[in-house]
XYZ file of C-alpha atoms in Angstrom:
561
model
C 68.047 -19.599 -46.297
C 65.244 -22.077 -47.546
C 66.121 -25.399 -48.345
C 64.391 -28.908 -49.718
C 60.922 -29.521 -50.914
C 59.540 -26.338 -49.635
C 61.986 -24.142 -51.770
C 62.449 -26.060 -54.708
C 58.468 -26.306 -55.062
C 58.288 -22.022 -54.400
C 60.811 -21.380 -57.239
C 59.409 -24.244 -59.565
C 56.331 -21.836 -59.464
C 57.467 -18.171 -59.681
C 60.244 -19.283 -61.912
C 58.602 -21.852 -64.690
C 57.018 -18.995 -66.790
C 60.274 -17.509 -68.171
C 61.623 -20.854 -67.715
C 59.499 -21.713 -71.075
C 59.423 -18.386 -72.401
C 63.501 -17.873 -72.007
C 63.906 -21.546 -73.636
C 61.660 -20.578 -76.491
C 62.880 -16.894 -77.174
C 66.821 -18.288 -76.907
C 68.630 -20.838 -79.573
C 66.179 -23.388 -78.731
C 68.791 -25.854 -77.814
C 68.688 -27.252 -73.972
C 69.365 -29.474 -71.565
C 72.898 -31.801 -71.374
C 75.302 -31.749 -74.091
C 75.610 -34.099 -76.389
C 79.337 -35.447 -77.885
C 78.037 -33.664 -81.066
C 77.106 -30.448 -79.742
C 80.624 -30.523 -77.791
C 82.458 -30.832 -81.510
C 80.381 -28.779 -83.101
C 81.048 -25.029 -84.038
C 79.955 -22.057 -82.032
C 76.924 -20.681 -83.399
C 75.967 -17.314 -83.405
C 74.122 -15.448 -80.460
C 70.692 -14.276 -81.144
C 70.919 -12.227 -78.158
C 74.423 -10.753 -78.859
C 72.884 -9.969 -82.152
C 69.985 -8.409 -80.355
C 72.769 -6.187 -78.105
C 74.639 -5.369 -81.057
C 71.394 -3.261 -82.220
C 71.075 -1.906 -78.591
C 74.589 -2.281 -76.939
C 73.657 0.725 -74.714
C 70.307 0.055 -73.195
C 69.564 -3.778 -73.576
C 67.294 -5.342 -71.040
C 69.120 -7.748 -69.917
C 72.969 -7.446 -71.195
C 74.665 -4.744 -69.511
C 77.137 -2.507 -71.768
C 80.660 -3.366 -70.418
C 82.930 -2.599 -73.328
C 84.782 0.607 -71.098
C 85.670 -1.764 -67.780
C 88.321 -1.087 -66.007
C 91.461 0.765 -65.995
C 91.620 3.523 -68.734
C 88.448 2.173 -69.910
C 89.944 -1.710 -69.935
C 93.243 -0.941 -71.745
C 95.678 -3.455 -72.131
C 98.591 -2.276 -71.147
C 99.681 -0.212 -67.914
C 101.514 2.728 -67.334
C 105.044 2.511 -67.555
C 106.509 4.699 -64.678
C 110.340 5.187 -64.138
C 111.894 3.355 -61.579
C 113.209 6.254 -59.447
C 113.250 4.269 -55.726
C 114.832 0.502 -54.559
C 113.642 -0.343 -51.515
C 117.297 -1.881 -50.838
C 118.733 1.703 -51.003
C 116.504 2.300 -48.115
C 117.627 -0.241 -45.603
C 115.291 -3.481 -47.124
C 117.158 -6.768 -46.833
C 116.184 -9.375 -49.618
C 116.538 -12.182 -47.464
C 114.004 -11.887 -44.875
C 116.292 -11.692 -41.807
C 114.404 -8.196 -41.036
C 111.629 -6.160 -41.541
C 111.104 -4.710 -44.691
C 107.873 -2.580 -44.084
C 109.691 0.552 -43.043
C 111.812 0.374 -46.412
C 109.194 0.165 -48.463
C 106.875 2.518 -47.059
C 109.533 5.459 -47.031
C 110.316 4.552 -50.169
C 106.366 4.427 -51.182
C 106.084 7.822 -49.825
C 108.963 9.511 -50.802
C 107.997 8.675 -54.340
C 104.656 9.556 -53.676
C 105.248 12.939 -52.441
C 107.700 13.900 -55.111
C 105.069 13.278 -57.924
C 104.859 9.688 -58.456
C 107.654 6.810 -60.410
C 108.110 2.784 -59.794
C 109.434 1.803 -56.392
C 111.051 -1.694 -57.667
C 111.599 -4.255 -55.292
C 114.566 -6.602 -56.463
C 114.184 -10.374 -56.063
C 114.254 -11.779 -52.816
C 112.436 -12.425 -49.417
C 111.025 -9.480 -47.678
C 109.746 -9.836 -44.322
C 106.962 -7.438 -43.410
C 105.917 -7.006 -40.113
C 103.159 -4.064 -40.977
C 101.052 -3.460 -43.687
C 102.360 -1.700 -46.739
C 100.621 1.801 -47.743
C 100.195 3.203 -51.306
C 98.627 6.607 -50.327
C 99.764 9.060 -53.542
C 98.757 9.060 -57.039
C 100.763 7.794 -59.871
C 102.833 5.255 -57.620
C 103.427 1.704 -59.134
C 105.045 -1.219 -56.422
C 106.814 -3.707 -58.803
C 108.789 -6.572 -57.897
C 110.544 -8.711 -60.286
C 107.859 -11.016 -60.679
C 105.372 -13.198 -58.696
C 108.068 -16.097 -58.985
C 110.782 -14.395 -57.655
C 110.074 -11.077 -55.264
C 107.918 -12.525 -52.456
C 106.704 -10.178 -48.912
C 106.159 -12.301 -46.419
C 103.504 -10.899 -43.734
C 103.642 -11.720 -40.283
C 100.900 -9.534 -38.480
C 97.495 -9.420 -39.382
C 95.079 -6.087 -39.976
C 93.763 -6.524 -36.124
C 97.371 -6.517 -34.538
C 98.362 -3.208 -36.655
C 95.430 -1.293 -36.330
C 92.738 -2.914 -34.174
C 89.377 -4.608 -33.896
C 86.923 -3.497 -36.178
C 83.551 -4.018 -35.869
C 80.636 -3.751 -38.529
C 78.746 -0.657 -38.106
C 75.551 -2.780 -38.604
C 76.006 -3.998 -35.324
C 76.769 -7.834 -33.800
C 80.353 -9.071 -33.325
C 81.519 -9.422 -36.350
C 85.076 -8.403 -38.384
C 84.950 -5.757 -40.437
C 88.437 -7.569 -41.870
C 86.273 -9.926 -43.249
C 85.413 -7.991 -45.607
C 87.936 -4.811 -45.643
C 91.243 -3.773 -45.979
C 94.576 -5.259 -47.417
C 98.239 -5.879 -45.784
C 98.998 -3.930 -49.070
C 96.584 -1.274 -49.077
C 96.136 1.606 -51.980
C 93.855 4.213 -50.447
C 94.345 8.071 -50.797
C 96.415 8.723 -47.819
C 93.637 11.217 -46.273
C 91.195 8.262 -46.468
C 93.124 6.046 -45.076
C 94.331 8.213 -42.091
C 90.426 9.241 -41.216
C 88.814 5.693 -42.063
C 91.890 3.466 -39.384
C 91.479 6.896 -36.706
C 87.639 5.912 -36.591
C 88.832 1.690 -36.205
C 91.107 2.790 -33.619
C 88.578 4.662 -32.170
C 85.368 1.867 -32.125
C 83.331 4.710 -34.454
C 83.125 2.351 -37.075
C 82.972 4.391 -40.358
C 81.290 4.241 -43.817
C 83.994 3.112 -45.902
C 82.865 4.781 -49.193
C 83.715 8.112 -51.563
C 82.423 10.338 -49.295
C 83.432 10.169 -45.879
C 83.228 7.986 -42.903
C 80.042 9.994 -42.182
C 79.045 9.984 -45.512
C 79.384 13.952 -46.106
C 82.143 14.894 -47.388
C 80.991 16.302 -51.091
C 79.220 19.157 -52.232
C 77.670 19.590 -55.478
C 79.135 21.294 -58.117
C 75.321 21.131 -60.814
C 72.533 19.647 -60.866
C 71.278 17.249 -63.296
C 68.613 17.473 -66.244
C 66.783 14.345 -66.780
C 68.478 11.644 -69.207
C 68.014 7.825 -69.897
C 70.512 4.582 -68.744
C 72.954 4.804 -71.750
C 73.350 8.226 -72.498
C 77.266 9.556 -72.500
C 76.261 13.197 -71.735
C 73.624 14.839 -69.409
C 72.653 18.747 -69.103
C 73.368 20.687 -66.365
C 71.978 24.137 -65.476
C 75.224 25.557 -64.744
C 78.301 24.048 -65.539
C 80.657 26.410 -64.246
C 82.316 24.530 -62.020
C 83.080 21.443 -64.313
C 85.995 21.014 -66.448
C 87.365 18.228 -68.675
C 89.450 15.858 -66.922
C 87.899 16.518 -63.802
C 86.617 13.252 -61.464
C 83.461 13.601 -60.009
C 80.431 11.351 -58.634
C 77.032 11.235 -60.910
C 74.890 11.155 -57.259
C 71.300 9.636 -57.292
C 69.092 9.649 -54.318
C 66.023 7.248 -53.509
C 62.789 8.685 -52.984
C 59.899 7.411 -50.243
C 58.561 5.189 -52.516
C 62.377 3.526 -53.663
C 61.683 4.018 -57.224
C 65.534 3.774 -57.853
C 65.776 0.483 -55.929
C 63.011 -0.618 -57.994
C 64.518 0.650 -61.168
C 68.142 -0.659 -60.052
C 66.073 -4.158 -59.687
C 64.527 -3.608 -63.693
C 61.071 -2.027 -62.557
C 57.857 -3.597 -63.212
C 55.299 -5.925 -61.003
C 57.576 -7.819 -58.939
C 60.312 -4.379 -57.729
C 56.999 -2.622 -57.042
C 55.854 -5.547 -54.991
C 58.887 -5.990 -53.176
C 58.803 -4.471 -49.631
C 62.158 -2.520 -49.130
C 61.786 -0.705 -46.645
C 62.899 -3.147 -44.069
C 65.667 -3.716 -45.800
C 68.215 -1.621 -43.616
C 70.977 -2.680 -44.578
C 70.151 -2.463 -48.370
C 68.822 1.569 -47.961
C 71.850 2.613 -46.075
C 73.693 2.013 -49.651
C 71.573 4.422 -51.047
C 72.782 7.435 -52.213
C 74.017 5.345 -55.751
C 76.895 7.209 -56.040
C 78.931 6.690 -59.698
C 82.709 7.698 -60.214
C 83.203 9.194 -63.322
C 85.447 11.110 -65.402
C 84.695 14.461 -67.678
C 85.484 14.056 -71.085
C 83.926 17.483 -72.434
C 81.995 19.940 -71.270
C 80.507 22.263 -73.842
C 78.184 24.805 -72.357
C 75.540 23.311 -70.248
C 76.185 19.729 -71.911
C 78.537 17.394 -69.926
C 80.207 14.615 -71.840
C 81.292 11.339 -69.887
C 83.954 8.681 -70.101
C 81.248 6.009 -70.012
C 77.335 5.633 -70.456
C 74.729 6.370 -67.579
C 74.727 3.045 -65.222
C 70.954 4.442 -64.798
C 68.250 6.948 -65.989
C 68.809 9.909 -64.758
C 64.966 11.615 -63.096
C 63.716 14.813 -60.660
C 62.436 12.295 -57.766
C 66.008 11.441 -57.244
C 67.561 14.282 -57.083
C 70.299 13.988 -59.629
C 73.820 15.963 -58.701
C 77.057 16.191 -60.031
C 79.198 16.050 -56.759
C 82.825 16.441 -55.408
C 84.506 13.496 -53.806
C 87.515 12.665 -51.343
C 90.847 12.923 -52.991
C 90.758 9.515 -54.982
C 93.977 7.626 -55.388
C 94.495 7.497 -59.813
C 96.885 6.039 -61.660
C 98.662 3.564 -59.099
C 99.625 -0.376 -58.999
C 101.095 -2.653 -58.249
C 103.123 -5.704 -60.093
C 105.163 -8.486 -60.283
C 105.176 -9.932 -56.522
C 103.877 -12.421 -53.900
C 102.823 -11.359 -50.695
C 102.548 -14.691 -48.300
C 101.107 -14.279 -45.058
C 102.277 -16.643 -42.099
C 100.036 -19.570 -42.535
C 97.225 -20.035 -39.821
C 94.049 -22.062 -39.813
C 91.363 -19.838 -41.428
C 89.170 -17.721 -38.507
C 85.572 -19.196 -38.236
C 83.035 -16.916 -40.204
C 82.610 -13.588 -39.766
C 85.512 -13.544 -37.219
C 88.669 -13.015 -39.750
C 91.781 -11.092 -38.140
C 92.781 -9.338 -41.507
C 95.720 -11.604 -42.984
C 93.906 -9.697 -46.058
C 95.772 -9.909 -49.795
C 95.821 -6.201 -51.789
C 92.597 -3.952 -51.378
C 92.045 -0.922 -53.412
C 89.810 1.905 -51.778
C 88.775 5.064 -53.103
C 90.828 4.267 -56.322
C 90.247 5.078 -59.534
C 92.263 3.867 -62.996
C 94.448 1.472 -60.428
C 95.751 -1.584 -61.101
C 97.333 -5.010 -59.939
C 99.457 -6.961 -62.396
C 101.076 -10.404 -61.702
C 100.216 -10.713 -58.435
C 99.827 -14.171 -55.920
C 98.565 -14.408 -52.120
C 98.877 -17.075 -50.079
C 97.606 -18.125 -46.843
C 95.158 -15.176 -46.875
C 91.698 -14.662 -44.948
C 90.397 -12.298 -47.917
C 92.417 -12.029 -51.396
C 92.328 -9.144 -53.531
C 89.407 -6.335 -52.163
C 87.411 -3.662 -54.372
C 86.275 -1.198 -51.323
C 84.274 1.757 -53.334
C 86.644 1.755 -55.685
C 85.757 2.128 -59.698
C 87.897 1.386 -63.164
C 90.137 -0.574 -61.736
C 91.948 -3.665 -63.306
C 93.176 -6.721 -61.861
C 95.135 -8.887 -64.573
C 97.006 -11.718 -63.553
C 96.064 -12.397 -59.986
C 96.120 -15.837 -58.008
C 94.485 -16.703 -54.611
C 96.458 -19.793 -53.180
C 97.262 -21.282 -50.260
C 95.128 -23.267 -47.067
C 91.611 -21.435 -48.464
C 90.122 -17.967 -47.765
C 86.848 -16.685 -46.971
C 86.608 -13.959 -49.566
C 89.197 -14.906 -52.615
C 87.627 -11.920 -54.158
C 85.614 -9.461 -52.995
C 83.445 -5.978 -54.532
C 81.720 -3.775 -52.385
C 80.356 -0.697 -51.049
C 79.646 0.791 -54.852
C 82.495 -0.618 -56.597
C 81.607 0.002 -60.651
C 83.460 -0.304 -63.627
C 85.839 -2.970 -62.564
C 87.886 -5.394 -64.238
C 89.294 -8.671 -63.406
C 90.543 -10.638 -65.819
C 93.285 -13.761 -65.966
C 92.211 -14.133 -62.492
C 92.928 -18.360 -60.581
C 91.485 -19.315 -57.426
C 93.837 -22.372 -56.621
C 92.329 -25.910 -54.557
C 92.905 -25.244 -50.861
C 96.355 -26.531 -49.880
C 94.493 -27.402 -46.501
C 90.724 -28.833 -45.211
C 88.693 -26.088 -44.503
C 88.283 -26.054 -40.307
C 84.874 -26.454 -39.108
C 82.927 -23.541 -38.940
C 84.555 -21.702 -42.007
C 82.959 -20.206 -45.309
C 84.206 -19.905 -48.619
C 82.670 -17.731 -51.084
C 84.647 -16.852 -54.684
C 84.299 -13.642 -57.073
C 82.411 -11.866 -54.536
C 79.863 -8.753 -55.331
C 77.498 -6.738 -53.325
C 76.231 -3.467 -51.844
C 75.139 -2.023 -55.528
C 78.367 -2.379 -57.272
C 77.444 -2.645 -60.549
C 79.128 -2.356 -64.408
C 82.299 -5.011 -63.120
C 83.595 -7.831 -65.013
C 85.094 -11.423 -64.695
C 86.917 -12.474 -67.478
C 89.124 -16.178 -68.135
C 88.997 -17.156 -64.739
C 89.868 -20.526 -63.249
C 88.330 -21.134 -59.870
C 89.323 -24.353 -58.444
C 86.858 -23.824 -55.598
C 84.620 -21.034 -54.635
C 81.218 -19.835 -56.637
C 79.415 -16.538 -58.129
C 79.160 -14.889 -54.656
C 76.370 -12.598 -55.567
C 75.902 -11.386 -51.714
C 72.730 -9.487 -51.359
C 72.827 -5.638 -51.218
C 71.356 -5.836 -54.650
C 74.310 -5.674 -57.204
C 73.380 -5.312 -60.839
C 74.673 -5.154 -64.235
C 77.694 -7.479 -63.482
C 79.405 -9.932 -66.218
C 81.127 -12.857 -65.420
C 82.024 -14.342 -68.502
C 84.567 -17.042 -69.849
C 85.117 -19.094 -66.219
C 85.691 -22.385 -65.549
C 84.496 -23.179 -61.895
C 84.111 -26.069 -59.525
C 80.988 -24.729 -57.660
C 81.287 -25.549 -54.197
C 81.203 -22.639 -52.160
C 78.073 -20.588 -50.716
C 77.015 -16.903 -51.007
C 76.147 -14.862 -48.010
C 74.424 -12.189 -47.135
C 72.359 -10.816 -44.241
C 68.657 -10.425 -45.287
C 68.411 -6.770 -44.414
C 70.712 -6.694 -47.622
C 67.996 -7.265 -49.957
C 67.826 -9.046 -53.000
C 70.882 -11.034 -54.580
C 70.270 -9.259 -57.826
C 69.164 -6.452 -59.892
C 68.984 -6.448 -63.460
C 71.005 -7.057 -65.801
C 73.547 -9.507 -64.386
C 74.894 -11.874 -67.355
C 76.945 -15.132 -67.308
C 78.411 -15.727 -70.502
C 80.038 -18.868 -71.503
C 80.968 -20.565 -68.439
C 81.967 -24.092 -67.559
C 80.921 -26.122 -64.497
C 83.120 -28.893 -63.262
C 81.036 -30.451 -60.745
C 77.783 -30.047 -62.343
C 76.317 -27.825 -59.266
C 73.689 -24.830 -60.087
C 74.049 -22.292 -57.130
C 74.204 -19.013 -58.543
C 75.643 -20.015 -62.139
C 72.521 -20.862 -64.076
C 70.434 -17.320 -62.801
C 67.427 -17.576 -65.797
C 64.805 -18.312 -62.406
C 65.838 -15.789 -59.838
C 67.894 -13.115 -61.055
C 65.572 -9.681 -63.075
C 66.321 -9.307 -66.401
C 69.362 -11.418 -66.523
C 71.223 -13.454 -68.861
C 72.220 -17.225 -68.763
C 74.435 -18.025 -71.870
C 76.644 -20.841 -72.796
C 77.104 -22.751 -69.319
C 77.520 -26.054 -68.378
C 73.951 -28.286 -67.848
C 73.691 -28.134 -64.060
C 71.911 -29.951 -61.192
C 70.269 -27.928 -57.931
C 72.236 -28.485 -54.482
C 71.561 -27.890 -51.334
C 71.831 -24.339 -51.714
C 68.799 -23.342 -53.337
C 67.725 -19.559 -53.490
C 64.204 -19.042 -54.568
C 63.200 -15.220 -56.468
C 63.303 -11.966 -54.235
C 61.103 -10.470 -56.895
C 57.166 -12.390 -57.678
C 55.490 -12.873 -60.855
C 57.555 -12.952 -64.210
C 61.563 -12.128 -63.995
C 62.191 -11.107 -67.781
C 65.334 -13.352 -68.082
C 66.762 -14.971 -70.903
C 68.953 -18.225 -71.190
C 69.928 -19.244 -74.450
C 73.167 -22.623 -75.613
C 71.990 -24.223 -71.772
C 74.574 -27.309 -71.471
C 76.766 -26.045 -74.359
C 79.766 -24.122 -72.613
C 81.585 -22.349 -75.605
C 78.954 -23.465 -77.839
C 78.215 -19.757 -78.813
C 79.593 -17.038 -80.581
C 81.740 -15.050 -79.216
C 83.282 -16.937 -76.538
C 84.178 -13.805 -74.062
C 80.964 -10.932 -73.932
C 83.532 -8.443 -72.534
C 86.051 -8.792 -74.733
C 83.276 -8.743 -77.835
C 82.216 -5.538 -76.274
C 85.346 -4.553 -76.222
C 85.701 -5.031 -79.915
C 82.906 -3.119 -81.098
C 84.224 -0.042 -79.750
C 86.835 -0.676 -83.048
């Protein structure tokens, strides 16, 4: 990281061109907000305008109008109760431990087809992580006031140390796994057999080795917004079916470069040091089929990306996902311990959906967590309702390892309950390792920041957040660059005036900076991965809710009506 003169003077220079040109092409109005502006009417966006004419394929706004579960509907599946966990030995009061209850309960439900396991109000100690490893499951308490699991083991004590397959000593809990875990039960036996034994595995759709698909056609060429593609053969697709749009880089990482936006500065950029970025690669997209007509295959949402020969474009199988589970209406607690120094968490982890797709969490709190609520390649998921509280965690949030289509919405980090022990790190709404298409929406982060985390996410919205910026991204360098295109902040207020990785307009490619709060640099200062001009757009600087509409996802959203 680069700090002081030296950086500040750097990113003065590769940034001031579409600096001026962003300030000129946007509403024209910048710099702090004046008691007028604050009183004054929203105006109109020119470049929500502009993505109204283009909503598909616009430079720099991504289209995010299908996020999350059942393409961002508002209201969850409504299973029958058919389990209580107190009708299999639970005791509401915390005098034992609950875990076994549950997870027979979890599984028998699981195994006969799916149904709500309800979990009355009470206490519920848990001395093991709970497991939702079947389809069409929903764990619902009676509320995030009133059914509370309190954990008392962490992810290292159940299932062991787990390193990071890139090497060093670090904890893979620090950025995996959940004491209530939804993972396909056939992932989640293979990926904690590898933990348990030290072959640390890729945690993704396809295996811990990475090759467990086969393709079912090949792909014609098509363009970054399209809803259907061509396939020579399309025998073996059906509507309904789940299956991963798979694009491969070529020698020359023409889809990095075309992840990052294209143009001078992606072509400049020397990637192929970048280790840690290029194991990410093959992009691999979870979508669903809604028609197939002949050779012409019909999607649930737009193409993230074009679709072209040099990366060989496949229609592919995947791992059996986990669909249509959640989980509602609860606390879990974990015993409260200082936070673990960086890097070194034990895994008192919050929920953590893997392999998931159409999941959700409703009306849930953690407490006294070292990571809060985990995306682990998991796509079209929703998170409504969700609080991170307690003595401060490393990750409140985190996205990773090709998480798309997400949505998290009503989210609150709360203030830390404790001082932060030396040696700690606090991030916030965490993304990385290509995820790409997810959303923030009306958040409220007490602490934390926009931990955009290197391994090159892209086309990510964070929109309608209120935020006192004072935590720090990471990121190893072999990651890459902190963004690719199209990453968009939209209307967001900053309590404490600080710029890291809220006001994007000078480093992030063919972004947009709407509607935030005038902001000051801090001793984090990034300066541009990519050189020459970025193609970024800011437009209301200083005027938080100054613009029309107030919330880009839900606007989105709306023109789907």
């Amino acid at each position: 990281m680069e700090t002081g003169r030296r950086a500040i003077s750097r990113r003065s220079l590769l940034g001031s061109a579409t600096a001026v040109a962003a300030a000129c092409a946007a509403s024209g109005i910048a710099g702090t907000r004046t008691a007028a502006a604050a009183t004054a009417p929203p105006t109109s966006s020119p470049l929500w305008d502009e993505f109204r004419r283009n909503r598909y394929s616009h430079p720099q706004i991504p289209y995010v109008g299908r996020a999350g579960q059942r393409g961002g509907a508002h209201r969850f599946p409504r299973r029958p109760v058919v389990a209580n966990v107190l009708a299999y030995g639970a005791k509401p009061d915390g005098s034992a431990d609950a875990a076994p209850a549950i997870n027979r309960a979890v599984a028998a439900v699981g195994e006969r087809g799916g149904g709500t396991v309800h979990i009355p109000a009470g206490t519920y100690r848990i001395d093991d992580l709970i497991r939702i490893g079947h389809s069409n499951v929903v764990l619902k308490g009676a509320g995030s006031t009133r059914t509370k699991l309190y954990a008392t083991k962490n992810l290292t004590e159940l299932i062991g140390v787990y390193g990071s397959r890139y090497g060093g000593d670090k904890s893979s809990w620090s950025w995996a796994g959940g004491l209530i875990w939804l993972c396909p039960k056939g992932r989640w036996d293979s990926l904690t057999t590898a933990i348990k034994a030290k072959t640390w595995p890729f945690e993704g759709w396809t295996g811990n080795k990475r090759d467990e698909w086969r393709t079912l056609a090949t792909v014609r060429p098509a363009r970054r917004g399209d809803w259907c593609v061509t396939v020579p053969d399309a025998s073996h697709l059906r509507r309904g079916q789940l299956v991963l749009l798979r694009l491969a880089d070529d020698a020359g990482h023409t889809l990095l470069e075309h992840m990052a936006g294209g143009g001078a500065g992606p072509e400049a950029y020397v990637w192929d040091d970048k280790t840690k970025l290029t194991s990410y690669v093959p992009y691999e997209w979870p979508v669903r089929i809604t028609a197939v007509k002949r050779n012409k295959v019909t999607f649930e949402r737009p193409l993230p990306l074009d679709v072209r020969p040099e990366w060989d474009p496949r229609i592919t199988t995947l791992v059996t996902p986990l669909t249509g589970s959640g989980v509602e209406g609860l606390t879990l607690e974990a015993m409260e311990t200082p936070q673990s120094q960086h890097l070194l968490d034990k895994g008192y982890n919050g929920v953590t959906f893997q392999c998931a797709y159409d999941c959700w969490a409703d009306d849930i709190t953690v407490r006294h967590v070292d990571n809060g609520f985990g995306l682990v390649a998991a796509s079209a998921c929703t998170l409504r309702r969700t609080r991170v509280e307690g003595r401060g965690s490393h990750h409140p949030y985190f996205c990773r390892e090709g998480s798309h289509d997400n949505l998290i919405e009503d989210f609150t980090i709360a203030r830390r309950t404790v001082p932060a022990p030396a040696n700690t790190q606090l991030h916030g709404i965490n993304v990385e390792g290509l995820s790409s298409y997810n959303v923030w929406s009306r958040g409220n982060m007490e602490m934390g920041t926009f931990d955009t985390h290197r391994g090159m996410p892209f086309a990510n919205v964070r929109t309608e957040i209120t935020v006192n910026n004072n935590g720090r991204h990471g990121g190893d360098a072999s990651a890459g660059p902190l963004y690719g295109a199209r990453f968009t902040h939209w209307n967001v207020t900053v309590t404490n005036e600080q710029a890291g990785l809220i006001k994007i307009d000078q480093i992030a490619p063919y972004s947009a900076t709407v509607a935030i709060s005038a902001v000051r640099e801090f001793d984090q200062i990034d300066v541009p991965d990519f050189s020459g001009t970025l193609g970024s757009r800011i437009e209301g600087y200083g005027q938080p809710g100054g613009v029309r509409p107030g919330n880009l996802y839900e606007a989105q959203r709306a023109l789907r009506t």
